[in-house]
Amino acid sequence: FLMIENRKEEVRQQVKAYHRKHPEVWELFVQFTFDMIDKGFKNYAVSGIFERIRWEKDMGGDGLTMFKINNNYKPFYARRFMACYPQHEGFFRTRKQTSEDKDATNLPELTPEYV
């Protein structure tokens, strides 16, 4: 059993598990980010990319269930994109993740079943 030291690492582990389960989200994230870069944007909001992913995933859905992606994952996706494509460092504006100063909750991730 791995003891997680802070909230940032706790969310990072949740993002990794989510990514393994939904690799298509990363593919859409990269595609939609490059769409904006190709349009000439020098920077853009990661929130806009997430909302477009939600829109695209829901458009292919059944109208009864909605695609879920946790907003806590935004900084991790933004930082991963810029690490994978360093020529676009700064495309997403980031700030210090304050979660690294907070203790881990050691609680399971909230899912739609909890709502």
JSON list of N, CA, C and O in Angstrom, two decimals, residues 40-85:
[
{"chain": "A", "resi": 40, "resn": "GLY", "atom": "N", "xyz": [-4.07, 29.93, -34.71]},
{"chain": "A", "resi": 40, "resn": "GLY", "atom": "CA", "xyz": [-3.25, 31.10, -34.41]},
{"chain": "A", "resi": 40, "resn": "GLY", "atom": "C", "xyz": [-3.27, 31.54, -32.96]},
{"chain": "A", "resi": 40, "resn": "GLY", "atom": "O", "xyz": [-2.63, 32.54, -32.61]},
{"chain": "A", "resi": 41, "resn": "PHE", "atom": "N", "xyz": [-3.96, 30.83, -32.11]},
{"chain": "A", "resi": 41, "resn": "PHE", "atom": "CA", "xyz": [-3.99, 31.20, -30.69]},
{"chain": "A", "resi": 41, "resn": "PHE", "atom": "C", "xyz": [-2.61, 30.97, -30.08]},
{"chain": "A", "resi": 41, "resn": "PHE", "atom": "O", "xyz": [-1.98, 29.94, -30.30]},
{"chain": "A", "resi": 42, "resn": "LYS", "atom": "N", "xyz": [-2.14, 31.94, -29.31]},
{"chain": "A", "resi": 42, "resn": "LYS", "atom": "CA", "xyz": [-0.85, 31.83, -28.62]},
{"chain": "A", "resi": 42, "resn": "LYS", "atom": "C", "xyz": [-1.03, 31.19, -27.24]},
{"chain": "A", "resi": 42, "resn": "LYS", "atom": "O", "xyz": [-0.09, 30.65, -26.68]},
{"chain": "A", "resi": 43, "resn": "ASN", "atom": "N", "xyz": [-2.22, 31.33, -26.70]},
{"chain": "A", "resi": 43, "resn": "ASN", "atom": "CA", "xyz": [-2.58, 30.61, -25.47]},
{"chain": "A", "resi": 43, "resn": "ASN", "atom": "C", "xyz": [-4.09, 30.45, -25.44]},
{"chain": "A", "resi": 43, "resn": "ASN", "atom": "O", "xyz": [-4.81, 31.07, -26.21]},
{"chain": "A", "resi": 44, "resn": "TYR", "atom": "N", "xyz": [-4.53, 29.54, -24.58]},
{"chain": "A", "resi": 44, "resn": "TYR", "atom": "CA", "xyz": [-5.95, 29.21, -24.53]},
{"chain": "A", "resi": 44, "resn": "TYR", "atom": "C", "xyz": [-6.27, 28.63, -23.17]},
{"chain": "A", "resi": 44, "resn": "TYR", "atom": "O", "xyz": [-5.38, 28.18, -22.45]},
{"chain": "A", "resi": 45, "resn": "ALA", "atom": "N", "xyz": [-7.55, 28.61, -22.84]},
{"chain": "A", "resi": 45, "resn": "ALA", "atom": "CA", "xyz": [-7.99, 28.09, -21.54]},
{"chain": "A", "resi": 45, "resn": "ALA", "atom": "C", "xyz": [-8.19, 26.58, -21.60]},
{"chain": "A", "resi": 45, "resn": "ALA", "atom": "O", "xyz": [-8.90, 26.08, -22.48]},
{"chain": "A", "resi": 46, "resn": "VAL", "atom": "N", "xyz": [-7.59, 25.90, -20.68]},
{"chain": "A", "resi": 46, "resn": "VAL", "atom": "CA", "xyz": [-7.77, 24.45, -20.60]},
{"chain": "A", "resi": 46, "resn": "VAL", "atom": "C", "xyz": [-9.25, 24.12, -20.38]},
{"chain": "A", "resi": 46, "resn": "VAL", "atom": "O", "xyz": [-9.74, 23.08, -20.84]},
{"chain": "A", "resi": 47, "resn": "SER", "atom": "N", "xyz": [-9.99, 25.01, -19.73]},
{"chain": "A", "resi": 47, "resn": "SER", "atom": "CA", "xyz": [-11.43, 24.80, -19.51]},
{"chain": "A", "resi": 47, "resn": "SER", "atom": "C", "xyz": [-12.17, 24.67, -20.84]},
{"chain": "A", "resi": 47, "resn": "SER", "atom": "O", "xyz": [-13.08, 23.85, -20.97]},
{"chain": "A", "resi": 48, "resn": "GLY", "atom": "N", "xyz": [-11.79, 25.48, -21.82]},
{"chain": "A", "resi": 48, "resn": "GLY", "atom": "CA", "xyz": [-12.42, 25.40, -23.13]},
{"chain": "A", "resi": 48, "resn": "GLY", "atom": "C", "xyz": [-12.18, 24.06, -23.80]},
{"chain": "A", "resi": 48, "resn": "GLY", "atom": "O", "xyz": [-13.08, 23.50, -24.44]},
{"chain": "A", "resi": 49, "resn": "ILE", "atom": "N", "xyz": [-10.98, 23.54, -23.65]},
{"chain": "A", "resi": 49, "resn": "ILE", "atom": "CA", "xyz": [-10.66, 22.23, -24.22]},
{"chain": "A", "resi": 49, "resn": "ILE", "atom": "C", "xyz": [-11.48, 21.15, -23.54]},
{"chain": "A", "resi": 49, "resn": "ILE", "atom": "O", "xyz": [-12.05, 20.27, -24.19]},
{"chain": "A", "resi": 50, "resn": "PHE", "atom": "N", "xyz": [-11.57, 21.21, -22.20]},
{"chain": "A", "resi": 50, "resn": "PHE", "atom": "CA", "xyz": [-12.35, 20.22, -21.47]},
{"chain": "A", "resi": 50, "resn": "PHE", "atom": "C", "xyz": [-13.81, 20.26, -21.88]},
{"chain": "A", "resi": 50, "resn": "PHE", "atom": "O", "xyz": [-14.45, 19.22, -22.04]},
{"chain": "A", "resi": 51, "resn": "GLU", "atom": "N", "xyz": [-14.36, 21.47, -22.03]},
{"chain": "A", "resi": 51, "resn": "GLU", "atom": "CA", "xyz": [-15.78, 21.57, -22.41]},
{"chain": "A", "resi": 51, "resn": "GLU", "atom": "C", "xyz": [-16.01, 21.03, -23.81]},
{"chain": "A", "resi": 51, "resn": "GLU", "atom": "O", "xyz": [-17.04, 20.40, -24.08]},
{"chain": "A", "resi": 52, "resn": "ARG", "atom": "N", "xyz": [-15.07, 21.24, -24.71]},
{"chain": "A", "resi": 52, "resn": "ARG", "atom": "CA", "xyz": [-15.22, 20.68, -26.05]},
{"chain": "A", "resi": 52, "resn": "ARG", "atom": "C", "xyz": [-15.16, 19.16, -26.01]},
{"chain": "A", "resi": 52, "resn": "ARG", "atom": "O", "xyz": [-15.91, 18.48, -26.72]},
{"chain": "A", "resi": 53, "resn": "ILE", "atom": "N", "xyz": [-14.30, 18.61, -25.18]},
{"chain": "A", "resi": 53, "resn": "ILE", "atom": "CA", "xyz": [-14.24, 17.15, -25.03]},
{"chain": "A", "resi": 53, "resn": "ILE", "atom": "C", "xyz": [-15.58, 16.65, -24.53]},
{"chain": "A", "resi": 53, "resn": "ILE", "atom": "O", "xyz": [-16.14, 15.68, -25.05]},
{"chain": "A", "resi": 54, "resn": "ARG", "atom": "N", "xyz": [-16.13, 17.32, -23.52]},
{"chain": "A", "resi": 54, "resn": "ARG", "atom": "CA", "xyz": [-17.44, 16.91, -22.99]},
{"chain": "A", "resi": 54, "resn": "ARG", "atom": "C", "xyz": [-18.50, 16.97, -24.08]},
{"chain": "A", "resi": 54, "resn": "ARG", "atom": "O", "xyz": [-19.33, 16.05, -24.22]},
{"chain": "A", "resi": 55, "resn": "TRP", "atom": "N", "xyz": [-18.51, 18.04, -24.84]},
{"chain": "A", "resi": 55, "resn": "TRP", "atom": "CA", "xyz": [-19.47, 18.21, -25.93]},
{"chain": "A", "resi": 55, "resn": "TRP", "atom": "C", "xyz": [-19.34, 17.05, -26.93]},
{"chain": "A", "resi": 55, "resn": "TRP", "atom": "O", "xyz": [-20.34, 16.41, -27.28]},
{"chain": "A", "resi": 56, "resn": "GLU", "atom": "N", "xyz": [-18.14, 16.80, -27.39]},
{"chain": "A", "resi": 56, "resn": "GLU", "atom": "CA", "xyz": [-17.92, 15.77, -28.40]},
{"chain": "A", "resi": 56, "resn": "GLU", "atom": "C", "xyz": [-18.32, 14.39, -27.87]},
{"chain": "A", "resi": 56, "resn": "GLU", "atom": "O", "xyz": [-18.93, 13.60, -28.59]},
{"chain": "A", "resi": 57, "resn": "LYS", "atom": "N", "xyz": [-17.94, 14.10, -26.65]},
{"chain": "A", "resi": 57, "resn": "LYS", "atom": "CA", "xyz": [-18.27, 12.80, -26.07]},
{"chain": "A", "resi": 57, "resn": "LYS", "atom": "C", "xyz": [-19.78, 12.65, -25.87]},
{"chain": "A", "resi": 57, "resn": "LYS", "atom": "O", "xyz": [-20.34, 11.59, -26.14]},
{"chain": "A", "resi": 58, "resn": "ASP", "atom": "N", "xyz": [-20.44, 13.73, -25.44]},
{"chain": "A", "resi": 58, "resn": "ASP", "atom": "CA", "xyz": [-21.89, 13.67, -25.23]},
{"chain": "A", "resi": 58, "resn": "ASP", "atom": "C", "xyz": [-22.65, 13.57, -26.55]},
{"chain": "A", "resi": 58, "resn": "ASP", "atom": "O", "xyz": [-23.71, 12.95, -26.62]},
{"chain": "A", "resi": 59, "resn": "MET", "atom": "N", "xyz": [-22.12, 14.17, -27.62]},
{"chain": "A", "resi": 59, "resn": "MET", "atom": "CA", "xyz": [-22.79, 14.12, -28.92]},
{"chain": "A", "resi": 59, "resn": "MET", "atom": "C", "xyz": [-22.88, 12.68, -29.43]},
{"chain": "A", "resi": 59, "resn": "MET", "atom": "O", "xyz": [-23.79, 12.34, -30.16]},
{"chain": "A", "resi": 60, "resn": "GLY", "atom": "N", "xyz": [-21.94, 11.86, -29.04]},
{"chain": "A", "resi": 60, "resn": "GLY", "atom": "CA", "xyz": [-21.96, 10.45, -29.45]},
{"chain": "A", "resi": 60, "resn": "GLY", "atom": "C", "xyz": [-22.68, 9.57, -28.43]},
{"chain": "A", "resi": 60, "resn": "GLY", "atom": "O", "xyz": [-22.72, 8.36, -28.59]},
{"chain": "A", "resi": 61, "resn": "GLY", "atom": "N", "xyz": [-23.24, 10.20, -27.41]},
{"chain": "A", "resi": 61, "resn": "GLY", "atom": "CA", "xyz": [-23.87, 9.44, -26.33]},
{"chain": "A", "resi": 61, "resn": "GLY", "atom": "C", "xyz": [-25.31, 9.09, -26.62]},
{"chain": "A", "resi": 61, "resn": "GLY", "atom": "O", "xyz": [-25.83, 9.31, -27.71]},
{"chain": "A", "resi": 62, "resn": "ASP", "atom": "N", "xyz": [-25.97, 8.59, -25.57]},
{"chain": "A", "resi": 62, "resn": "ASP", "atom": "CA", "xyz": [-27.34, 8.11, -25.72]},
{"chain": "A", "resi": 62, "resn": "ASP", "atom": "C", "xyz": [-28.38, 9.11, -25.20]},
{"chain": "A", "resi": 62, "resn": "ASP", "atom": "O", "xyz": [-29.57, 8.83, -25.23]},
{"chain": "A", "resi": 63, "resn": "GLY", "atom": "N", "xyz": [-27.94, 10.26, -24.71]},
{"chain": "A", "resi": 63, "resn": "GLY", "atom": "CA", "xyz": [-28.88, 11.25, -24.20]},
{"chain": "A", "resi": 63, "resn": "GLY", "atom": "C", "xyz": [-29.35, 10.97, -22.79]},
{"chain": "A", "resi": 63, "resn": "GLY", "atom": "O", "xyz": [-30.04, 11.78, -22.18]},
{"chain": "A", "resi": 64, "resn": "LEU", "atom": "N", "xyz": [-28.99, 9.82, -22.25]},
{"chain": "A", "resi": 64, "resn": "LEU", "atom": "CA", "xyz": [-29.40, 9.46, -20.90]},
{"chain": "A", "resi": 64, "resn": "LEU", "atom": "C", "xyz": [-28.26, 9.61, -19.91]},
{"chain": "A", "resi": 64, "resn": "LEU", "atom": "O", "xyz": [-28.48, 9.97, -18.76]},
{"chain": "A", "resi": 65, "resn": "THR", "atom": "N", "xyz": [-27.05, 9.31, -20.36]},
{"chain": "A", "resi": 65, "resn": "THR", "atom": "CA", "xyz": [-25.88, 9.43, -19.50]},
{"chain": "A", "resi": 65, "resn": "THR", "atom": "C", "xyz": [-24.95, 10.47, -20.09]},
{"chain": "A", "resi": 65, "resn": "THR", "atom": "O", "xyz": [-24.90, 10.65, -21.31]},
{"chain": "A", "resi": 66, "resn": "MET", "atom": "N", "xyz": [-24.24, 11.15, -19.23]},
{"chain": "A", "resi": 66, "resn": "MET", "atom": "CA", "xyz": [-23.30, 12.17, -19.68]},
{"chain": "A", "resi": 66, "resn": "MET", "atom": "C", "xyz": [-21.88, 11.70, -19.42]},
{"chain": "A", "resi": 66, "resn": "MET", "atom": "O", "xyz": [-21.62, 11.02, -18.43]},
{"chain": "A", "resi": 67, "resn": "PHE", "atom": "N", "xyz": [-20.99, 12.09, -20.31]},
{"chain": "A", "resi": 67, "resn": "PHE", "atom": "CA", "xyz": [-19.58, 11.80, -20.14]},
{"chain": "A", "resi": 67, "resn": "PHE", "atom": "C", "xyz": [-19.04, 12.58, -18.95]},
{"chain": "A", "resi": 67, "resn": "PHE", "atom": "O", "xyz": [-19.38, 13.75, -18.76]},
{"chain": "A", "resi": 68, "resn": "LYS", "atom": "N", "xyz": [-18.21, 11.97, -18.13]},
{"chain": "A", "resi": 68, "resn": "LYS", "atom": "CA", "xyz": [-17.68, 12.62, -16.94]},
{"chain": "A", "resi": 68, "resn": "LYS", "atom": "C", "xyz": [-16.16, 12.72, -17.00]},
{"chain": "A", "resi": 68, "resn": "LYS", "atom": "O", "xyz": [-15.49, 11.75, -17.33]},
{"chain": "A", "resi": 69, "resn": "ILE", "atom": "N", "xyz": [-15.69, 13.92, -16.70]},
{"chain": "A", "resi": 69, "resn": "ILE", "atom": "CA", "xyz": [-14.25, 14.15, -16.51]},
{"chain": "A", "resi": 69, "resn": "ILE", "atom": "C", "xyz": [-14.12, 15.19, -15.41]},
{"chain": "A", "resi": 69, "resn": "ILE", "atom": "O", "xyz": [-14.76, 16.24, -15.45]},
{"chain": "A", "resi": 70, "resn": "ASN", "atom": "N", "xyz": [-13.35, 14.88, -14.41]},
{"chain": "A", "resi": 70, "resn": "ASN", "atom": "CA", "xyz": [-13.21, 15.72, -13.23]},
{"chain": "A", "resi": 70, "resn": "ASN", "atom": "C", "xyz": [-12.44, 17.00, -13.56]},
{"chain": "A", "resi": 70, "resn": "ASN", "atom": "O", "xyz": [-11.37, 16.95, -14.17]},
{"chain": "A", "resi": 71, "resn": "ASN", "atom": "N", "xyz": [-12.98, 18.14, -13.15]},
{"chain": "A", "resi": 71, "resn": "ASN", "atom": "CA", "xyz": [-12.30, 19.42, -13.37]},
{"chain": "A", "resi": 71, "resn": "ASN", "atom": "C", "xyz": [-10.94, 19.48, -12.68]},
{"chain": "A", "resi": 71, "resn": "ASN", "atom": "O", "xyz": [-10.07, 20.25, -13.09]},
{"chain": "A", "resi": 72, "resn": "ASN", "atom": "N", "xyz": [-10.74, 18.68, -11.64]},
{"chain": "A", "resi": 72, "resn": "ASN", "atom": "CA", "xyz": [-9.45, 18.66, -10.95]},
{"chain": "A", "resi": 72, "resn": "ASN", "atom": "C", "xyz": [-8.33, 18.17, -11.86]},
{"chain": "A", "resi": 72, "resn": "ASN", "atom": "O", "xyz": [-7.15, 18.34, -11.55]},
{"chain": "A", "resi": 73, "resn": "TYR", "atom": "N", "xyz": [-8.68, 17.55, -12.98]},
{"chain": "A", "resi": 73, "resn": "TYR", "atom": "CA", "xyz": [-7.67, 17.00, -13.88]},
{"chain": "A", "resi": 73, "resn": "TYR", "atom": "C", "xyz": [-7.09, 18.05, -14.83]},
{"chain": "A", "resi": 73, "resn": "TYR", "atom": "O", "xyz": [-6.08, 17.81, -15.47]},
{"chain": "A", "resi": 74, "resn": "LYS", "atom": "N", "xyz": [-7.73, 19.20, -14.94]},
{"chain": "A", "resi": 74, "resn": "LYS", "atom": "CA", "xyz": [-7.31, 20.22, -15.91]},
{"chain": "A", "resi": 74, "resn": "LYS", "atom": "C", "xyz": [-5.83, 20.57, -15.81]},
{"chain": "A", "resi": 74, "resn": "LYS", "atom": "O", "xyz": [-5.13, 20.56, -16.83]},
{"chain": "A", "resi": 75, "resn": "PRO", "atom": "N", "xyz": [-5.31, 20.91, -14.63]},
{"chain": "A", "resi": 75, "resn": "PRO", "atom": "CA", "xyz": [-3.90, 21.30, -14.59]},
{"chain": "A", "resi": 75, "resn": "PRO", "atom": "C", "xyz": [-2.95, 20.18, -15.00]},
{"chain": "A", "resi": 75, "resn": "PRO", "atom": "O", "xyz": [-1.89, 20.43, -15.57]},
{"chain": "A", "resi": 76, "resn": "PHE", "atom": "N", "xyz": [-3.34, 18.96, -14.75]},
{"chain": "A", "resi": 76, "resn": "PHE", "atom": "CA", "xyz": [-2.49, 17.83, -15.09]},
{"chain": "A", "resi": 76, "resn": "PHE", "atom": "C", "xyz": [-2.45, 17.61, -16.61]},
{"chain": "A", "resi": 76, "resn": "PHE", "atom": "O", "xyz": [-1.40, 17.34, -17.18]},
{"chain": "A", "resi": 77, "resn": "TYR", "atom": "N", "xyz": [-3.61, 17.74, -17.25]},
{"chain": "A", "resi": 77, "resn": "TYR", "atom": "CA", "xyz": [-3.64, 17.63, -18.71]},
{"chain": "A", "resi": 77, "resn": "TYR", "atom": "C", "xyz": [-2.88, 18.77, -19.36]},
{"chain": "A", "resi": 77, "resn": "TYR", "atom": "O", "xyz": [-2.14, 18.57, -20.33]},
{"chain": "A", "resi": 78, "resn": "ALA", "atom": "N", "xyz": [-3.07, 19.99, -18.86]},
{"chain": "A", "resi": 78, "resn": "ALA", "atom": "CA", "xyz": [-2.36, 21.15, -19.43]},
{"chain": "A", "resi": 78, "resn": "ALA", "atom": "C", "xyz": [-0.86, 20.98, -19.29]},
{"chain": "A", "resi": 78, "resn": "ALA", "atom": "O", "xyz": [-0.11, 21.19, -20.26]},
{"chain": "A", "resi": 79, "resn": "ARG", "atom": "N", "xyz": [-0.39, 20.59, -18.13]},
{"chain": "A", "resi": 79, "resn": "ARG", "atom": "CA", "xyz": [1.04, 20.43, -17.92]},
{"chain": "A", "resi": 79, "resn": "ARG", "atom": "C", "xyz": [1.60, 19.26, -18.74]},
{"chain": "A", "resi": 79, "resn": "ARG", "atom": "O", "xyz": [2.71, 19.32, -19.25]},
{"chain": "A", "resi": 80, "resn": "ARG", "atom": "N", "xyz": [0.82, 18.20, -18.86]},
{"chain": "A", "resi": 80, "resn": "ARG", "atom": "CA", "xyz": [1.28, 17.07, -19.66]},
{"chain": "A", "resi": 80, "resn": "ARG", "atom": "C", "xyz": [1.43, 17.47, -21.12]},
{"chain": "A", "resi": 80, "resn": "ARG", "atom": "O", "xyz": [2.40, 17.09, -21.78]},
{"chain": "A", "resi": 81, "resn": "PHE", "atom": "N", "xyz": [0.46, 18.23, -21.63]},
{"chain": "A", "resi": 81, "resn": "PHE", "atom": "CA", "xyz": [0.55, 18.67, -23.02]},
{"chain": "A", "resi": 81, "resn": "PHE", "atom": "C", "xyz": [1.83, 19.46, -23.23]},
{"chain": "A", "resi": 81, "resn": "PHE", "atom": "O", "xyz": [2.57, 19.21, -24.19]},
{"chain": "A", "resi": 82, "resn": "MET", "atom": "N", "xyz": [2.11, 20.41, -22.36]},
{"chain": "A", "resi": 82, "resn": "MET", "atom": "CA", "xyz": [3.28, 21.26, -22.54]},
{"chain": "A", "resi": 82, "resn": "MET", "atom": "C", "xyz": [4.58, 20.48, -22.33]},
{"chain": "A", "resi": 82, "resn": "MET", "atom": "O", "xyz": [5.61, 20.82, -22.93]},
{"chain": "A", "resi": 83, "resn": "ALA", "atom": "N", "xyz": [4.55, 19.44, -21.53]},
{"chain": "A", "resi": 83, "resn": "ALA", "atom": "CA", "xyz": [5.73, 18.59, -21.36]},
{"chain": "A", "resi": 83, "resn": "ALA", "atom": "C", "xyz": [5.96, 17.74, -22.61]},
{"chain": "A", "resi": 83, "resn": "ALA", "atom": "O", "xyz": [7.10, 17.54, -23.03]},
{"chain": "A", "resi": 84, "resn": "CYS", "atom": "N", "xyz": [4.88, 17.26, -23.20]},
{"chain": "A", "resi": 84, "resn": "CYS", "atom": "CA", "xyz": [4.99, 16.44, -24.41]},
{"chain": "A", "resi": 84, "resn": "CYS", "atom": "C", "xyz": [5.33, 17.28, -25.64]},
{"chain": "A", "resi": 84, "resn": "CYS", "atom": "O", "xyz": [5.94, 16.77, -26.59]},
{"chain": "A", "resi": 85, "resn": "TYR", "atom": "N", "xyz": [4.91, 18.53, -25.63]},
{"chain": "A", "resi": 85, "resn": "TYR", "atom": "CA", "xyz": [5.14, 19.43, -26.76]},
{"chain": "A", "resi": 85, "resn": "TYR", "atom": "C", "xyz": [5.79, 20.71, -26.24]},
{"chain": "A", "resi": 85, "resn": "TYR", "atom": "O", "xyz": [5.15, 21.77, -26.17]}
]
